[in-house]
CSV table of C-alpha atoms (C1' of nucleotides) in Angstrom, one decimal:
chain,number,residue,atom,x,y,z
A,12,MET,CA,150.6,-6.0,-80.9
A,13,GLY,CA,150.4,-4.4,-77.6
A,14,GLY,CA,148.7,-5.7,-74.6
A,15,GLU,CA,152.0,-6.2,-72.9
A,16,LYS,CA,152.4,-3.9,-70.0
A,17,VAL,CA,155.5,-1.9,-70.7
A,18,SER,CA,156.4,1.2,-68.8
A,19,ILE,CA,156.7,4.5,-70.6
A,20,TYR,CA,160.4,4.3,-69.8
A,21,GLU,CA,160.7,1.1,-71.7
A,22,ARG,CA,158.9,2.6,-74.6
A,23,MET,CA,161.3,5.5,-74.7
A,24,LEU,CA,164.3,3.1,-74.5
A,25,LEU,CA,162.8,1.2,-77.4
A,26,VAL,CA,162.9,4.4,-79.5
A,27,VAL,CA,166.4,5.2,-78.5
A,28,ARG,CA,167.5,1.8,-79.7
A,29,VAL,CA,166.5,2.6,-83.3
A,30,ILE,CA,168.3,5.9,-83.6
A,31,PRO,CA,170.7,5.2,-86.5
A,32,PHE,CA,174.5,5.1,-86.1
A,33,GLY,CA,175.9,8.6,-86.5
A,34,ARG,CA,172.7,10.4,-85.8
A,35,VAL,CA,171.4,12.1,-82.7
A,36,ALA,CA,167.9,12.7,-81.3
A,37,THR,CA,166.8,15.1,-78.6
A,38,TYR,CA,165.2,14.2,-75.2
A,39,GLY,CA,162.0,16.0,-76.3
A,40,GLN,CA,161.9,14.0,-79.6
A,41,ILE,CA,162.2,10.7,-77.8
A,42,ALA,CA,159.5,11.6,-75.2
A,43,TRP,CA,157.2,12.8,-78.0
A,44,ILE,CA,157.6,9.7,-80.1
A,45,ALA,CA,157.1,7.4,-77.1
A,46,GLY,CA,154.1,9.3,-75.9
A,47,ALA,CA,155.7,10.5,-72.6
A,48,ALA,CA,154.2,13.6,-71.0
A,49,SER,CA,157.4,15.6,-70.7
A,50,PRO,CA,160.9,15.6,-72.2
A,51,ARG,CA,162.3,15.2,-68.7
A,52,MET,CA,160.9,11.6,-68.7
A,53,ALA,CA,163.4,10.8,-71.4
A,54,GLY,CA,166.3,11.9,-69.3
A,55,TYR,CA,164.9,10.0,-66.3
A,56,ALA,CA,164.7,6.8,-68.4
A,57,LEU,CA,168.3,7.1,-69.5
A,58,GLY,CA,169.4,7.9,-66.0
A,59,GLY,CA,168.4,4.4,-64.9
A,60,LEU,CA,170.4,2.6,-67.5
A,61,ALA,CA,173.1,0.2,-66.4
A,62,ALA,CA,176.7,1.0,-67.3
A,63,ASP,CA,177.0,-1.9,-69.6
A,64,THR,CA,173.6,-1.3,-71.3
A,65,ASP,CA,173.4,-2.0,-75.1
A,66,VAL,CA,171.0,1.0,-75.5
A,67,PRO,CA,172.8,3.7,-77.5
A,68,TRP,CA,172.2,6.4,-74.9
A,69,GLN,CA,175.0,8.5,-76.3
A,70,ARG,CA,172.8,9.4,-79.3
A,71,VAL,CA,170.4,11.4,-77.1
A,72,VAL,CA,171.3,15.1,-76.6
A,73,ASN,CA,169.4,18.1,-75.5
A,74,ALA,CA,167.4,20.5,-77.7
A,75,LYS,CA,170.4,22.8,-78.1
A,76,GLY,CA,172.4,19.9,-79.6
A,77,GLY,CA,174.6,19.7,-76.5
A,78,VAL,CA,175.5,16.9,-74.2
A,79,SER,CA,173.6,17.3,-71.0
A,80,PRO,CA,175.7,17.6,-67.8
A,81,ARG,CA,175.1,15.1,-65.0
A,82,GLY,CA,176.6,14.0,-61.8
A,83,ASP,CA,179.7,12.4,-63.3
A,84,PRO,CA,181.6,14.7,-65.7
A,85,LEU,CA,183.4,11.6,-67.0
A,86,ALA,CA,180.1,10.4,-68.4
A,87,THR,CA,179.7,13.4,-70.6
A,88,ASP,CA,183.2,13.0,-71.9
A,89,ARG,CA,182.5,9.4,-72.7
A,90,GLN,CA,179.3,10.5,-74.6
A,91,ARG,CA,181.2,13.0,-76.7
A,92,LYS,CA,183.9,10.4,-77.5
A,93,LEU,CA,181.4,7.8,-78.5
A,94,LEU,CA,179.6,10.2,-80.8
A,95,MET,CA,182.8,11.4,-82.4
A,96,GLU,CA,183.7,7.8,-83.1
A,97,GLU,CA,180.4,7.6,-85.0
A,98,GLY,CA,181.4,10.5,-87.1
A,99,VAL,CA,179.3,13.1,-85.3
A,100,ARG,CA,181.0,16.5,-85.5
A,101,PHE,CA,181.0,19.0,-82.7
A,102,GLU,CA,181.1,22.7,-83.4
A,103,THR,CA,183.6,24.9,-81.6
A,104,ASP,CA,180.9,25.8,-79.0
A,105,GLY,CA,180.5,22.2,-78.1
A,106,ARG,CA,177.2,21.7,-79.9
A,107,ILE,CA,176.1,19.3,-82.6
A,108,ASP,CA,174.4,20.8,-85.7
A,109,LEU,CA,171.0,19.1,-85.4
A,110,ASP,CA,170.1,20.1,-89.0
A,111,HIS,CA,172.9,17.8,-90.2
A,112,PHE,CA,173.1,15.1,-87.6
A,113,GLY,CA,169.6,15.2,-86.2
A,114,TRP,CA,167.4,12.1,-86.6
A,115,ASP,CA,164.0,12.6,-88.3
A,116,GLY,CA,162.3,9.8,-86.3
A,117,PRO,CA,161.4,6.2,-87.0
A,118,ASP,CA,159.8,5.1,-90.2
A,119,PRO,CA,156.0,5.0,-90.3
A,120,GLU,CA,156.4,1.2,-90.8
A,121,TRP,CA,158.3,0.8,-87.6
A,122,LEU,CA,155.8,3.0,-85.7
A,123,GLU,CA,152.9,0.9,-86.8
A,124,ALA,CA,154.7,-2.4,-86.1
A,125,ASN,CA,155.5,-1.3,-82.6
A,126,ASP,CA,152.1,0.2,-81.9
A,127,PHE,CA,153.4,3.8,-81.6
A,128,THR,CA,151.1,6.6,-82.6
A,129,LEU,CA,152.5,10.1,-83.0
A,130,LEU,CA,150.2,12.6,-81.2
A,131,PRO,CA,150.3,16.3,-80.9
A,132,TRP,CA,152.5,17.3,-78.0
A,133,ARG,CA,150.7,17.1,-74.7
A,134,ALA,CA,147.6,15.6,-76.2
A,135,ARG,CA,147.0,12.2,-74.8
A,136,GLY,CA,144.2,10.1,-76.1
B,286,DC,C1',150.3,6.8,-48.3
B,287,DT,C1',153.8,11.2,-48.8
B,288,DG,C1',157.7,13.4,-50.4
B,289,DA,C1',162.1,13.6,-52.9
B,290,DT,C1',164.3,13.2,-57.1
B,291,DG,C1',165.7,13.6,-61.7
B,292,DA,C1',170.6,12.7,-68.6
B,293,DC,C1',164.6,18.7,-70.3
B,294,DG,C1',162.5,22.5,-72.6
B,295,DG,C1',159.7,26.7,-73.5
B,296,DT,C1',159.1,31.3,-72.1
B,297,DG,C1',160.2,35.7,-70.4
B,298,DC,C1',163.4,39.1,-69.1
C,56,DG,C1',173.1,35.5,-76.6
C,57,DG,C1',172.5,34.0,-71.2
C,58,DC,C1',169.9,33.1,-67.1
C,59,DA,C1',166.0,32.0,-63.8
C,60,DC,C1',161.5,30.1,-63.3
C,61,DC,C1',158.2,26.7,-63.7
C,62,DG,C1',155.6,22.7,-65.6
C,63,DC,C1',156.3,17.9,-66.3
C,64,DC,C1',155.2,12.9,-63.7
C,65,DA,C1',157.1,7.9,-63.2
C,66,DT,C1',159.9,5.6,-59.6
C,67,DC,C1',161.6,4.7,-55.2
C,68,DA,C1',162.5,5.1,-50.0
DNA sequence: CTGATGACGGTGC
DNA sequence: GGCACCGCCATCA
């Protein structure tokens, strides 16, 4: 496939779309899978989403398993609510147990079909 | 073109 | 455990 000129942001959003219901992935994980240079890129990509997007942005959390704060505190509340509705449990300290709810990444099949290649972190072809 | 701006994460103290 | 520092670089004004 390939050839189409899609931005790295779009590639990351494509990955976010396949995070299963009830599971969460970290910003770093998304950036790594999509081939972005830094975990921050994943956050920037999500920051540009429209309010009515169909991208399951709520399933992306930080490396500590927490909901990253942003300008609007209501947005973080909404994210927690959406995740709880998916059955994701929050510990008393407000974090998600990534060992239990963390996503282990796309199937190799999917990666190949979408022309994704997992590279060592920070090693671009 | 230049500079500001981000929903992060690893490291060191 | 917490906190500050710094690297990260695609967009946009």
